[in-house]
């Protein structure tokens, strides 16, 4: 999983977000700082999320089984 770079995004290049995904991810963004939450089904069968707070990506966190 990676974040695409561009003028409206948080970096000027692709940023690897890690994780071994079983299926595609979904993301939601809000706020002036561009806060973003990414949800993905990982290869362990659990839904995980990762959060951008406008300054840094926080580690993947398990939300439990799907």
Coordinates of C-alpha atoms in Angstrom, one line a residue:
X1 CA 0.0 0.0 0.0
X2 CA 1.3 3.5 -0.8
X3 CA 0.2 7.0 -0.8
X4 CA 0.3 8.9 -4.2
X5 CA 2.3 12.1 -4.3
X6 CA 1.0 15.3 -5.8
X7 CA 0.4 19.0 -5.2
X8 CA -2.6 18.3 -2.9
X9 CA -1.1 15.5 -1.0
X10 CA 1.2 15.2 2.0
X11 CA 4.5 14.4 0.2
X12 CA 6.1 15.0 -3.1
X13 CA 6.8 11.3 -3.7
X14 CA 5.1 7.9 -3.1
X15 CA 5.1 6.9 0.5
X16 CA 5.1 3.2 1.4
X17 CA 2.4 2.5 4.0
X18 CA 3.3 -1.1 4.5
X19 CA 0.9 -3.9 5.2
X20 CA 0.1 -7.1 3.4
X21 CA -3.4 -6.5 1.9
X22 CA -5.8 -9.2 0.9
X23 CA -8.1 -6.8 -0.9
X24 CA -8.3 -3.1 -1.8
X25 CA -8.3 -0.4 0.8
X26 CA -10.8 2.4 1.5
X27 CA -9.9 5.9 2.7
X28 CA -11.7 8.9 4.1
X29 CA -10.2 12.4 4.5
X30 CA -11.4 15.5 6.3
X31 CA -10.2 18.7 7.9
X32 CA -7.8 21.5 6.9
X33 CA -4.7 19.4 7.7
X34 CA -5.9 16.7 5.4
X35 CA -6.5 14.1 8.1
X36 CA -6.9 10.7 6.5
X37 CA -8.0 7.3 7.7
X38 CA -7.2 4.2 5.6
X39 CA -9.1 0.9 6.2
X40 CA -7.9 -2.4 4.6
X41 CA -8.5 -6.2 4.9
X42 CA -5.0 -7.6 5.6
X43 CA -3.9 -11.1 4.7
X44 CA -4.5 -12.3 8.3
X45 CA -8.3 -11.8 7.7
X46 CA -8.5 -8.8 10.0
X47 CA -9.5 -5.2 9.2
X48 CA -6.7 -2.8 10.0
X49 CA -6.6 1.0 9.8
X50 CA -3.9 3.6 9.6
X51 CA -4.3 7.3 10.3
X52 CA -2.6 10.5 8.9
X53 CA -3.0 13.3 11.5
X54 CA -1.8 16.1 9.1
X55 CA 1.9 15.6 10.1
X56 CA 2.7 11.9 10.3
X57 CA 1.3 8.4 9.6
X58 CA 0.5 6.4 12.7
X59 CA 1.1 2.6 12.8
X60 CA -1.4 0.1 11.4
X61 CA -3.9 -0.9 14.1
X62 CA -6.1 -4.0 14.0
X63 CA -9.9 -3.5 14.2
X64 CA -10.5 -7.3 14.4
X65 CA -11.8 -10.0 12.1
X66 CA -13.9 -9.3 9.0

